[in-house]
XYZ file of C-alpha atoms in Angstrom:
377
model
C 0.000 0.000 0.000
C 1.279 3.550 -0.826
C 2.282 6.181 1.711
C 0.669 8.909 1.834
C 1.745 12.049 1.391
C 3.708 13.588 4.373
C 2.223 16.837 3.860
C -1.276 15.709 3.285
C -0.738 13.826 6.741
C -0.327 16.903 8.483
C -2.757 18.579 6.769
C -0.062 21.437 5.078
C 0.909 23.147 1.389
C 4.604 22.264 0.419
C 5.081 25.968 1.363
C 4.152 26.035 4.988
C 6.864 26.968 6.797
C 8.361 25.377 9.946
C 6.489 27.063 12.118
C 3.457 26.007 10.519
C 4.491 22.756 10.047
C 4.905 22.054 13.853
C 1.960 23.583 14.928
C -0.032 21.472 12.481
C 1.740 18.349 14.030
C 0.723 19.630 17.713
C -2.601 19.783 16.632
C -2.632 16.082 15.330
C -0.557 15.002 18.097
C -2.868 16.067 20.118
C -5.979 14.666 18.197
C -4.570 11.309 17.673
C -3.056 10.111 20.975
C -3.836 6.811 21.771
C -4.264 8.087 25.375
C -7.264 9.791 24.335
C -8.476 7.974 21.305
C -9.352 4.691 23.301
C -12.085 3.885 21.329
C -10.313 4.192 17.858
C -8.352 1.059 16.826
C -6.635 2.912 14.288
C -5.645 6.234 16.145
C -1.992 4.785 16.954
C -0.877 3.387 13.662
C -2.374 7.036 12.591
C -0.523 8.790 15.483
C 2.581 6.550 14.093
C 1.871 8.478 10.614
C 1.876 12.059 11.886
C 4.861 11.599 13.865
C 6.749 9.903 10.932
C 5.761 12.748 8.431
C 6.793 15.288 11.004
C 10.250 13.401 11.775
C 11.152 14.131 7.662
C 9.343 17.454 7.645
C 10.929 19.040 10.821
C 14.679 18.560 9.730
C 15.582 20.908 6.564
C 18.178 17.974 4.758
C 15.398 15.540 5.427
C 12.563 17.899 4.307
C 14.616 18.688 1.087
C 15.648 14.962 0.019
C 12.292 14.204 0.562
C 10.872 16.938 -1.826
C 12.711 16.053 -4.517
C 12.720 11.839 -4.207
C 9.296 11.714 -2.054
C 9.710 8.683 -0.285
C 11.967 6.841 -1.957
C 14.353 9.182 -0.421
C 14.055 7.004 2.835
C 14.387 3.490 1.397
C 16.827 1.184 -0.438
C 19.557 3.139 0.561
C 18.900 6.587 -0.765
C 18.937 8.328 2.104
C 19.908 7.958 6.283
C 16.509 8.626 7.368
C 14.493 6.467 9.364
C 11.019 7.144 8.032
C 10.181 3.399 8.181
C 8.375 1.575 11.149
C 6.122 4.611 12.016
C 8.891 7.348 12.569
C 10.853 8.494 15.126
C 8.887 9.064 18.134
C 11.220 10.357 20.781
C 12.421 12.720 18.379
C 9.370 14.298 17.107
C 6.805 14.186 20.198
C 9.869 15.320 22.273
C 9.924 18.587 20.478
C 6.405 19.341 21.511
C 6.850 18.226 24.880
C 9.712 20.740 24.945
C 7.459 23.614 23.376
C 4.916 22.592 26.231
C 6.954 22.241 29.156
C 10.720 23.077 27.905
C 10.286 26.454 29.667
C 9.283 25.023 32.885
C 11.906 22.360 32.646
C 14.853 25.065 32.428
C 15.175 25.582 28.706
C 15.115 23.500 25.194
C 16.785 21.175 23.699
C 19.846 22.058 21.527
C 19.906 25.402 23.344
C 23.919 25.671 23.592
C 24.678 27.071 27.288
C 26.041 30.449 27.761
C 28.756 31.478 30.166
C 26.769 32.564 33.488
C 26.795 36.750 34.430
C 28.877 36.827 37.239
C 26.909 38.489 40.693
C 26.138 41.689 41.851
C 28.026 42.997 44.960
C 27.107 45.496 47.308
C 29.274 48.286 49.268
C 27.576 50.731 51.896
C 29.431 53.624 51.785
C 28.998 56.045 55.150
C 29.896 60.089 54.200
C 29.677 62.964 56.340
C 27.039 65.993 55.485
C 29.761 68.248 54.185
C 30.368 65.361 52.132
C 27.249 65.117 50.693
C 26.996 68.616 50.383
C 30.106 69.299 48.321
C 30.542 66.157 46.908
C 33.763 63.559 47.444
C 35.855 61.124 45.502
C 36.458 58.013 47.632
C 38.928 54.947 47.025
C 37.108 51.994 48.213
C 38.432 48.109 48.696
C 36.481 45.442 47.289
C 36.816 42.116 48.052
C 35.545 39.380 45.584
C 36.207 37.408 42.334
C 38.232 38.551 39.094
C 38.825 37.098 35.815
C 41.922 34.774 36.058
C 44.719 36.262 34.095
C 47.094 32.770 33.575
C 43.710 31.656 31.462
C 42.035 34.514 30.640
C 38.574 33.415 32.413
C 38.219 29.810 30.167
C 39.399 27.862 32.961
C 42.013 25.284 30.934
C 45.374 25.760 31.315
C 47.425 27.933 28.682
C 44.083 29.450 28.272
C 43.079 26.533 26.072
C 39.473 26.748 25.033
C 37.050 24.110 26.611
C 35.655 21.388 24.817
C 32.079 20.520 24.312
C 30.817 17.928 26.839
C 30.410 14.548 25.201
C 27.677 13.052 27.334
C 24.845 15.985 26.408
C 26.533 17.523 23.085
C 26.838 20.915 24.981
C 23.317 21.074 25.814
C 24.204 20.707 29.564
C 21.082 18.734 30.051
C 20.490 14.888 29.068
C 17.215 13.116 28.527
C 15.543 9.832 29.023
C 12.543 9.107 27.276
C 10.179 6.814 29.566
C 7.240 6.148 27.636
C 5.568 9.159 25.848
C 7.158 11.539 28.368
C 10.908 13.322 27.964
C 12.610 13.073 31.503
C 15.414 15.944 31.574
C 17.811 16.535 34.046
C 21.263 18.123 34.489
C 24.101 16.651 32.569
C 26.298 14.260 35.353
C 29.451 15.068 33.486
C 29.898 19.204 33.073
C 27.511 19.910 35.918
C 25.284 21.457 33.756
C 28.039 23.946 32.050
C 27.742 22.183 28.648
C 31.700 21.984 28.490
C 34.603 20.151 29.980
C 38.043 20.830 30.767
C 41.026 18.452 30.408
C 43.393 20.017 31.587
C 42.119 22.706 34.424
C 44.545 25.794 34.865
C 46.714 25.400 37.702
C 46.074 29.217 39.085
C 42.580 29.117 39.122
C 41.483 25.053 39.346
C 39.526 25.136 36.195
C 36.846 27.830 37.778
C 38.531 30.234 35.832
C 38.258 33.038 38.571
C 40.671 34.151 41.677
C 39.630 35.889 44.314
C 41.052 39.400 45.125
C 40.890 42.984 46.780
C 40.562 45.610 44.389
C 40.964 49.162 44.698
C 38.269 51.404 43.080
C 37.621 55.150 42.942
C 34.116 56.144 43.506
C 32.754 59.912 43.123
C 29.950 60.651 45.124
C 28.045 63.434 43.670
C 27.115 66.660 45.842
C 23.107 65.713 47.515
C 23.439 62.575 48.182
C 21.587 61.295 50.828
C 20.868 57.836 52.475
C 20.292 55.335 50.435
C 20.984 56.930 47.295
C 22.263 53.939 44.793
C 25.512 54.370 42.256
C 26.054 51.814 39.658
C 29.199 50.766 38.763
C 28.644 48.573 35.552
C 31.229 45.530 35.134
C 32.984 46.051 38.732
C 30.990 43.219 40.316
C 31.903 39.113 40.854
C 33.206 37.815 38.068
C 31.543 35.350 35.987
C 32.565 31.499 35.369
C 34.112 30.440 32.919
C 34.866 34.012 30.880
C 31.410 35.087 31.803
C 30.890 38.929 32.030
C 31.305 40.581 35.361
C 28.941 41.720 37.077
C 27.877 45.441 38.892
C 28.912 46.969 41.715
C 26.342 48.571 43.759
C 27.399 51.332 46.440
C 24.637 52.196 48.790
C 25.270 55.619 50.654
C 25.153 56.238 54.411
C 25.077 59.883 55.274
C 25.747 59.969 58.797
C 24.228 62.779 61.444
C 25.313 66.364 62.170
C 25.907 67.931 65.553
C 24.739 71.044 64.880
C 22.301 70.389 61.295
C 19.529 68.163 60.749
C 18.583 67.164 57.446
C 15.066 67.045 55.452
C 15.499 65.957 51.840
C 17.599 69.149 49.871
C 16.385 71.693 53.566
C 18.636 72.415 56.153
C 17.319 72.901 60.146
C 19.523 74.710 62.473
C 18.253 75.616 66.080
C 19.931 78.165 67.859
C 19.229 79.450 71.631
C 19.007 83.226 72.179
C 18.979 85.189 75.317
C 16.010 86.362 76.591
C 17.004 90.087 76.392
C 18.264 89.241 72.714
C 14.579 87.895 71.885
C 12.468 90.551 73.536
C 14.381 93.845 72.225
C 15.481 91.956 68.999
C 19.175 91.963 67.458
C 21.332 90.389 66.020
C 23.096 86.898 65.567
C 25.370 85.120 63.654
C 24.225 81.244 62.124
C 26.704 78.914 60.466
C 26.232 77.265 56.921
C 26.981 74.105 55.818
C 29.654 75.440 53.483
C 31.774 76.223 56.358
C 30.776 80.309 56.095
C 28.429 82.126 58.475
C 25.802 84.762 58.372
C 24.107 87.712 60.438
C 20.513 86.516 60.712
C 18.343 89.680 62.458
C 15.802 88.414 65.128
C 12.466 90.370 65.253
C 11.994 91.955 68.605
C 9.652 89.914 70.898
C 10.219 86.773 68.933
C 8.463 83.634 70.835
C 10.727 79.972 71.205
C 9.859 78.090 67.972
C 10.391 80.835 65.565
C 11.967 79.729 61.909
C 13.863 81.976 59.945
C 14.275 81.365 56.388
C 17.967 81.470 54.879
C 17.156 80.246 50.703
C 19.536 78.680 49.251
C 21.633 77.740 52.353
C 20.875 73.810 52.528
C 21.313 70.852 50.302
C 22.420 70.736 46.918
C 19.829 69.198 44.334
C 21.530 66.139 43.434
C 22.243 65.413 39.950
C 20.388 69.028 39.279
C 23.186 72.278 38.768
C 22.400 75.106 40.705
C 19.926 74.124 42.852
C 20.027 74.138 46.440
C 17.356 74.165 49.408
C 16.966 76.370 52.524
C 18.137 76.654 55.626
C 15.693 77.197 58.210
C 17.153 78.317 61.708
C 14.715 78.007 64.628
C 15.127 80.292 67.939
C 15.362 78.633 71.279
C 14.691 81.286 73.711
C 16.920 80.812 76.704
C 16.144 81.100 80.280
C 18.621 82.874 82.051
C 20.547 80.772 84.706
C 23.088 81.578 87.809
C 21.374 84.770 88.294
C 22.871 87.366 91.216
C 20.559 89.034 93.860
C 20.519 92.504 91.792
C 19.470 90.022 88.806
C 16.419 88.449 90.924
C 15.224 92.036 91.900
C 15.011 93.438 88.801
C 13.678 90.395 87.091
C 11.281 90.534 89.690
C 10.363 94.504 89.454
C 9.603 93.549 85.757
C 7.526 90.955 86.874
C 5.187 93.586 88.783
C 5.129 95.690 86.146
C 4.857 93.931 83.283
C 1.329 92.894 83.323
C 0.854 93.550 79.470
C 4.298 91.969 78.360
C 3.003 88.218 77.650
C -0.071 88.109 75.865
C 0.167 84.418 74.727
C 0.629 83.742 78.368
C -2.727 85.841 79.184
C -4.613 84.597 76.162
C -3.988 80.816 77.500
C -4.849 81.139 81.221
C -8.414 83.441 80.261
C -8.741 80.264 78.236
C -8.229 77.985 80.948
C -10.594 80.439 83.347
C -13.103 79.691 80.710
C -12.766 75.980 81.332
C -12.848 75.954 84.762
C -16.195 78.316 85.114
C -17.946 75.605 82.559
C -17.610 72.861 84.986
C -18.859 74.784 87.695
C -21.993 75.877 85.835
């Protein structure tokens, strides 16, 4: 009896393309499993068909010795093909197990394995707030892998290339076919690298890395605060096996001020005055982060808690020229201490006549009069 046509079996033009030629076999795959044709005595010698035509079809040498002989391409010794006997199962159903689940398995087959990134590392970086504020370059040490230099990263001595594993053809992965399913699992002999070396490098043991301190210059740019990131691409762990390096990630740690306190790109300053200094008003002089200082001119009869505006007189705008924040200096009033017996009688003649001289203090307690006549009522 006469084959039938491979492409009538899957139900394609000579034309369709390989894309449509699998999913056409998916689609009959599907259909025509014995699994789920039970009832069908002729669904597995039909299941054989699809998977035979799809076996020729799938590979392009196959595909194009068969277009041109048909099937005598496959038989009396015209070809290498083993379209006879109902096809090559594990190779054809395989391929749409591995569309299916190749994914969630950790890749497909034939997928050749590429040299692993090497890790990110991390440095926390603590700076002062004039540091921040004007910016700094800083030489950091960094302990952690780099590409060995007796075999340039490959791992093989003399900096010999390394061969392609013979057990899973560089793959990295072998497979076992039990039964319609594809077991895969990590290749036993290259530990999953896809390549082997004979003869390992002496300096590095084959892993083609050393491990060392390096010496790196950072600059921190003026406003940075904490837990502002910078990137530096390429400076991280290096990879295995000639894989690229990967980043270096310095975290900054601005540390506190004695004297400024810090709210994103605004400054706070607070600064006690004397009493006399706050009720006839003056003068006094406030530091800057910049190491300078200015007169700042306090309003007579100023009240504790007071801010003063300085603009311009805090934090630099990182990565923004130009643009800084303000400084905002709040008054402590101070109570006088140590005082001398003339001290105590003239704070005390002030006290009798200066009925009118605290109206916050007056407004409060008529308040709390209020309060106390409501209960009574």
């Amino acid at each position: 009896m006469a084959k039938r046509d491979f492409y009538e079996t899957l139900g394609v033009n000579r034309n369709a393309s390989a894309d449509e030629i699998k999913k056409a076999y998916r689609k009959k795959a599907r259909e025509l499993h014995p699994d789920s044709n039970a009832d069908n005595p002729k669904a597995e010698e039909q299941f054989k068909e699809v998977n035979e035509a799809y076996d020729i079809l799938k590979d392009d040498q196959k595909k194009a010795a068969y277009d041109q002989f048909g099937h005598e391409a496959f038989s009396g010794g015209m070809g290498g093909g083993s379209a006879r006997g109902g096809g090559d199962f594990s190779g054809a159903f395989s391929d749409v197990f591995e569309d299916l689940f190749g994914d969630f398995m950790g890749g497909g087959r034939g997928r050749q394995q590429r040299a692993r990134r090497g890790a990110d590392l991390r440095y926390n970086l603590a700076v002062t707030l004039e540091e921040a504020y004007n910016g700094k370059q800083a030489t950091i040490s960094v302990p952690g892998s780099v590409t060995c230099e007796s075999c340039n990263g490959t791992g093989a001595e003399g900096g010999a290339q390394p061969q392609t594993c013979p057990t899973c053809q560089g793959h990295g992965k072998v497979r076992a076919q039990q039964g319609f399913f594809t077991i895969e699992r990590t290749c036993p002999t290259c530990q999953g690298q896809g390549q082997i070396i004979k003869d390992p490098c002496r300096m590095c043991a084959g892993s083609g890395q050393l491990r060392k301190e390096r010496a790196l210059n950072v600059q921190v740019p003026p406003g940075v605060e904490t837990g502002t990131r910078i990137r530096l691409a390429g400076e991280g762990e290096a990879g295995p096996r000639g894989g690229a390096q990967g980043d270096l990630y310095i975290f900054i740690d601005v540390s506190n001020h004695p004297i400024f306190e810090r709210d994103g790109t605004n400054l706070f300053c607070r600064i006690p005055v004397p009493m006399t200094t706050a009720a006839l008003g003056g003068e006094i002089e406030a530091p800057t982060l910049d190491g300078g200082r200015t007169r700042v001119k306090v309003p007579a009869g100023v009240q504790a808690g007071k801010q003063l505006r300085l603009r311009g007189k805090g934090m630099p705008a990182l990565q923004r020229q130009n643009q800084f924040g303000d400084l905002y200096i709040e008054l402590g009033v101070e109570t006088p201490v140590n005082l001398s017996k003339r001290q105590k009688e003239l704070l005390a003649e002030f006290e009798k006549e200066g009925q009118d001289n605290s109206p916050e203090n007056s407004d409060f307690f008529s308040k709390v009069k209020d309060f106390w006549d409501g209960f009574r009522k």
